[in-house]
Short mmCIF file of C-alpha atoms in Angstrom, two decimals:
data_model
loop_
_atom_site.label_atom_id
_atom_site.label_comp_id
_atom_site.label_asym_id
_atom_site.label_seq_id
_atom_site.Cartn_x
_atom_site.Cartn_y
_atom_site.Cartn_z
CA UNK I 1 0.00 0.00 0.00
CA UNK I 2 1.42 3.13 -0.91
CA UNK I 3 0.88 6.91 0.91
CA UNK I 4 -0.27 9.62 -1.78
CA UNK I 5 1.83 12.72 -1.49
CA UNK I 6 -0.42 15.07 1.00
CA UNK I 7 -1.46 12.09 3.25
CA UNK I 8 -0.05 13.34 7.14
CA UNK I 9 3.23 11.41 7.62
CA UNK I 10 4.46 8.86 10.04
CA UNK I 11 7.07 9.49 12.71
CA UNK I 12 7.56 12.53 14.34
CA UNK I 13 5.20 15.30 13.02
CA UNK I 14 1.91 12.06 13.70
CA UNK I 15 0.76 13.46 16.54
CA UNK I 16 -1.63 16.20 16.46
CA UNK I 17 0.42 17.99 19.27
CA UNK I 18 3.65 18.41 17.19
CA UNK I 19 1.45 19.81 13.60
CA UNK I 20 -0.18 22.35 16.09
CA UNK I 21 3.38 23.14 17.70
CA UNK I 22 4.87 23.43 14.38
CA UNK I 23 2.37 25.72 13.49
CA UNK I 24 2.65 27.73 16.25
CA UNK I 25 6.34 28.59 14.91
CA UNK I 26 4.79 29.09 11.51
CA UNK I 27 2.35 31.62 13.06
CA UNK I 28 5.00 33.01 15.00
CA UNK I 29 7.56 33.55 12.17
CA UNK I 30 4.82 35.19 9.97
CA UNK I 31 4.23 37.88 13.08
CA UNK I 32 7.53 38.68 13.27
CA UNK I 33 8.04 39.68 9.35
CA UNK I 34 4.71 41.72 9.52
CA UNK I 35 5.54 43.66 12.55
CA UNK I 36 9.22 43.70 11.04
CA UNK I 37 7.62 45.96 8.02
CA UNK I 38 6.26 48.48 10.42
CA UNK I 39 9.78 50.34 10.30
CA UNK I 40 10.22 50.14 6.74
CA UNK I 41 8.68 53.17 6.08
CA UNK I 42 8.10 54.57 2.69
CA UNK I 43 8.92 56.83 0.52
CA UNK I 44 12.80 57.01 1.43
CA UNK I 45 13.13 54.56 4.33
CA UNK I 46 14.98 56.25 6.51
CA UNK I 47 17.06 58.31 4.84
CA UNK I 48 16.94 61.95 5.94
CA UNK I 49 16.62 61.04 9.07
CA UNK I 50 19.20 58.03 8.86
CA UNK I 51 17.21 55.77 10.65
CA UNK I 52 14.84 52.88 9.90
CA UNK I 53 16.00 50.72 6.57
CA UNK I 54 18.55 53.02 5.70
CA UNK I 55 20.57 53.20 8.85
CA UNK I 56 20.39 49.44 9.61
CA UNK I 57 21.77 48.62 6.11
CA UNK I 58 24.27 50.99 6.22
CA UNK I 59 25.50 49.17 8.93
CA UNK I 60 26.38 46.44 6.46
CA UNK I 61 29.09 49.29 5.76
CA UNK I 62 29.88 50.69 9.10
CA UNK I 63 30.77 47.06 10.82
CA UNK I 64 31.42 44.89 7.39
CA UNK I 65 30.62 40.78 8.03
CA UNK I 66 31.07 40.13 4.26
CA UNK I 67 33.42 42.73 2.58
CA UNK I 68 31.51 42.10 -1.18
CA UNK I 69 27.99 42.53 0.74
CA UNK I 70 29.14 45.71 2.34
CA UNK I 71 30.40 46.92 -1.05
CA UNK I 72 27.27 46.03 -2.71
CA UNK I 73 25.03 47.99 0.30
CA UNK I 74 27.46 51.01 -0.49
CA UNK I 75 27.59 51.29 -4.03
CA UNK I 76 23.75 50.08 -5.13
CA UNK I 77 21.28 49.63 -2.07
CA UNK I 78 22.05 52.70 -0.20
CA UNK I 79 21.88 55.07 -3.56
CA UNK I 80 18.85 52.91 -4.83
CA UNK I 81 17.43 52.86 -0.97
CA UNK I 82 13.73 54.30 -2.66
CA UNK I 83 13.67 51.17 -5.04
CA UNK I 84 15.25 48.78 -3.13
CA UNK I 85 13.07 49.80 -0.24
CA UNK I 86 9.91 49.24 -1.91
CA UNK I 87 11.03 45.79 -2.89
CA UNK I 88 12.74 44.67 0.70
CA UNK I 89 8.89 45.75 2.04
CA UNK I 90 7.02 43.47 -0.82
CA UNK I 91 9.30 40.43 0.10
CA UNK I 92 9.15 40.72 3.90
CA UNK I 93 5.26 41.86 3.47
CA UNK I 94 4.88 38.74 0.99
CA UNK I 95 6.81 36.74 4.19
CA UNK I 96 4.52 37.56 6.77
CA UNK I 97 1.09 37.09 4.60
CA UNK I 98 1.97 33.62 3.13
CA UNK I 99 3.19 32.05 5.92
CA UNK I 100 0.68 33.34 8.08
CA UNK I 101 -1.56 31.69 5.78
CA UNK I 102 0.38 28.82 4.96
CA UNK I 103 0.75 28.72 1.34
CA UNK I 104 3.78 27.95 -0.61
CA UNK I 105 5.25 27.33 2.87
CA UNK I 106 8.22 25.83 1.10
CA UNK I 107 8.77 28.49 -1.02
CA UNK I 108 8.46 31.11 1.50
CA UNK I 109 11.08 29.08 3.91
CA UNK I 110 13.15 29.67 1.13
CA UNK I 111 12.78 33.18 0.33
CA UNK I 112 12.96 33.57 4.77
CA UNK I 113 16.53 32.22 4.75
CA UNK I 114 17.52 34.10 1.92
CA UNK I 115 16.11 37.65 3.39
CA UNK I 116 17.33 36.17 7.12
CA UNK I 117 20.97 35.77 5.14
CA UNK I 118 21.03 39.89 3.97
CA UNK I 119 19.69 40.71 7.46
CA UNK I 120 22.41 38.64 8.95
CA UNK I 121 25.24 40.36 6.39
CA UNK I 122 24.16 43.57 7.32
CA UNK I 123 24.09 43.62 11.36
CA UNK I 124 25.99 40.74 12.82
CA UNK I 125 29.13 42.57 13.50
CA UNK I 126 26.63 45.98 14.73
CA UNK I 127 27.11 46.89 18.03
CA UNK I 128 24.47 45.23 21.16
CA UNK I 129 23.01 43.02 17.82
CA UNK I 130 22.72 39.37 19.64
CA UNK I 131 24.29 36.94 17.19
CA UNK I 132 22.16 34.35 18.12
CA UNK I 133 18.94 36.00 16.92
CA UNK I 134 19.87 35.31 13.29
CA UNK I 135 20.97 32.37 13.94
CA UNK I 136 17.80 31.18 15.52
CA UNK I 137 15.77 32.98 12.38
CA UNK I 138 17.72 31.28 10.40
CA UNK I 139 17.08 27.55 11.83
CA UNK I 140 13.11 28.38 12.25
CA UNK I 141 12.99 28.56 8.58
CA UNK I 142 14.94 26.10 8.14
CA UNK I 143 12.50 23.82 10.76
CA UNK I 144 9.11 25.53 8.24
CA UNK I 145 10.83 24.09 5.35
CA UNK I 146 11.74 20.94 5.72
CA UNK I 147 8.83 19.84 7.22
CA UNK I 148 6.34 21.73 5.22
CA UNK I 149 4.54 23.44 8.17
CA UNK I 150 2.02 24.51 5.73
CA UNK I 151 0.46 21.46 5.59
CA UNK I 152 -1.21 21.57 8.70
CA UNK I 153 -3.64 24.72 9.76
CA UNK I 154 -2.52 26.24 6.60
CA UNK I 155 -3.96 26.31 2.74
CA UNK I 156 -1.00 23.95 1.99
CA UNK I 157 -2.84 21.31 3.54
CA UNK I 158 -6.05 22.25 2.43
CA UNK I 159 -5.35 23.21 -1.18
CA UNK I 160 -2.52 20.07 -1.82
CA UNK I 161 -4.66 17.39 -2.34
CA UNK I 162 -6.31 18.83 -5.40
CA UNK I 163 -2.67 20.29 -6.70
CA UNK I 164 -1.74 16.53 -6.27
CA UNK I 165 -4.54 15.11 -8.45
CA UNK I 166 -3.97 17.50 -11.22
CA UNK I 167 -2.18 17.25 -14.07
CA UNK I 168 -1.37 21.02 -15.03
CA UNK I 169 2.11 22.76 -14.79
CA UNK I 170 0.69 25.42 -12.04
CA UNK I 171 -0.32 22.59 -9.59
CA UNK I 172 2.78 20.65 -9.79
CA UNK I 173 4.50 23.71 -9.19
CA UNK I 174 2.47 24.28 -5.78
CA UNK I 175 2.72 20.71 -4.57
CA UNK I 176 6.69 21.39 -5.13
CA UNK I 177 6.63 24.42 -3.68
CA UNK I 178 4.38 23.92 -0.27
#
C-alpha cells in the first residue's frame, strides 16, 4: 500500500500535538516579518533622518561581516534605498502574509533564509546586535521548510490534495513548492 503525497506522515510530526506546535512557529515567524515591516517606512526609508532601513543597512558598511555585501550595500542599495526599499517591504510583506496563511510554505522558507541571510550580512558585527537571533531565524525557517509546516492549519494542507490530483504545470509547481 502506498501513501499519496499530502497524506499526514508517520514518525515525528503524527501526533496532532507536534502539527499544532509546528504551526505555532509558523504563526509566529509570519508575526515577526509583519511587525518587522512596520519600520520600513516609505517613501525614502529612513534616509533623511538616517534611521529605519537606511541606517540598519548601512550598517552592512559601518561594521562589514562580508566585505563584497558591504560593497554592494554602499555602491547600489544605499543610492537605490527608494527602489530597493519598496522591494525589501514586498518580500518581507509577501513573508509575513503567506506564511501566516500557509501557502507555498516551502517556497516562502526559502525566500525567509535568503532575506534572514542579507539581514544577517548587514548587522551581525553591529554593536548590542545578539548573534544568536539570526541564527535562531535562520534555523526556524529552516524547521518551516523541511517539514512543510504549511500542511497543517494552513492552505497547503487544504489546497494540496487537489494540486496533487492534477495534471497542469501550475499545480505541480504548488505541490513542489508547499
Amino acid at each position: 500500500m502506498t501513501t499519496a503525497m499530502h497524506d499526514p506522515p508517520a514518525g515525528p510530526l503524527a501526533s496532532g500535538l507536534s502539527r499544532g506546535l509546528l504551526s505555532v512557529v509558523r504563526i509566529g515567524v509570519a508575526v515577526m516579518w509583519i511587525q518587522n515591516v512596520a519600520w520600513k517606512r516609505p517613501p525614502d526609508f529612513g534616509r533623511a533622518d538616517d534611521n529605519g532601513l537606511f541606517f540598519w543597512a548601512g550598517q552592512a558598511v559601518e561594521f562589514p561581516v562580508f566585505p563584497p555585501y558591504s560593497a554592494f550595500v554602499e555602491v547600489l542599495f544605499l543610492p537605490g534605498i527608494e527602489v530597493v526599499g519598496w522591494i525589501i517591504l514586498l518580500i518581507e510583506g509577501g513573508l509575513g502574509a503567506f506564511l501566516l496563511i500557509g501557502l507555498a510554505t516551502r517556497f516562502w522558507a526559502v525566500v525567509g533564509l535568503a532575506q534572514t541571510l542579507a539581514i544577517t550580512l548587514s548587522v551581525l558585527n553591529a554593536p548590542h546586535e545578539w548573534h544568536w537571533s539570526y541564527y535562531l531565524m535562520f534555523l526556524a525557517h529552516l524547521a518551516i521548510f523541511a517539514t512543510a509546516a504549511g500542511r497543517w492549519f494552513g492552505l497547503d494542507g487544504v489546497l494540496r490534495p487537489a494540486w496533487s490530483r492534477s495534471s497542469g504545470r501550475l499545480a505541480r509547481a504548488m505541490v513542489r513548492l508547499s
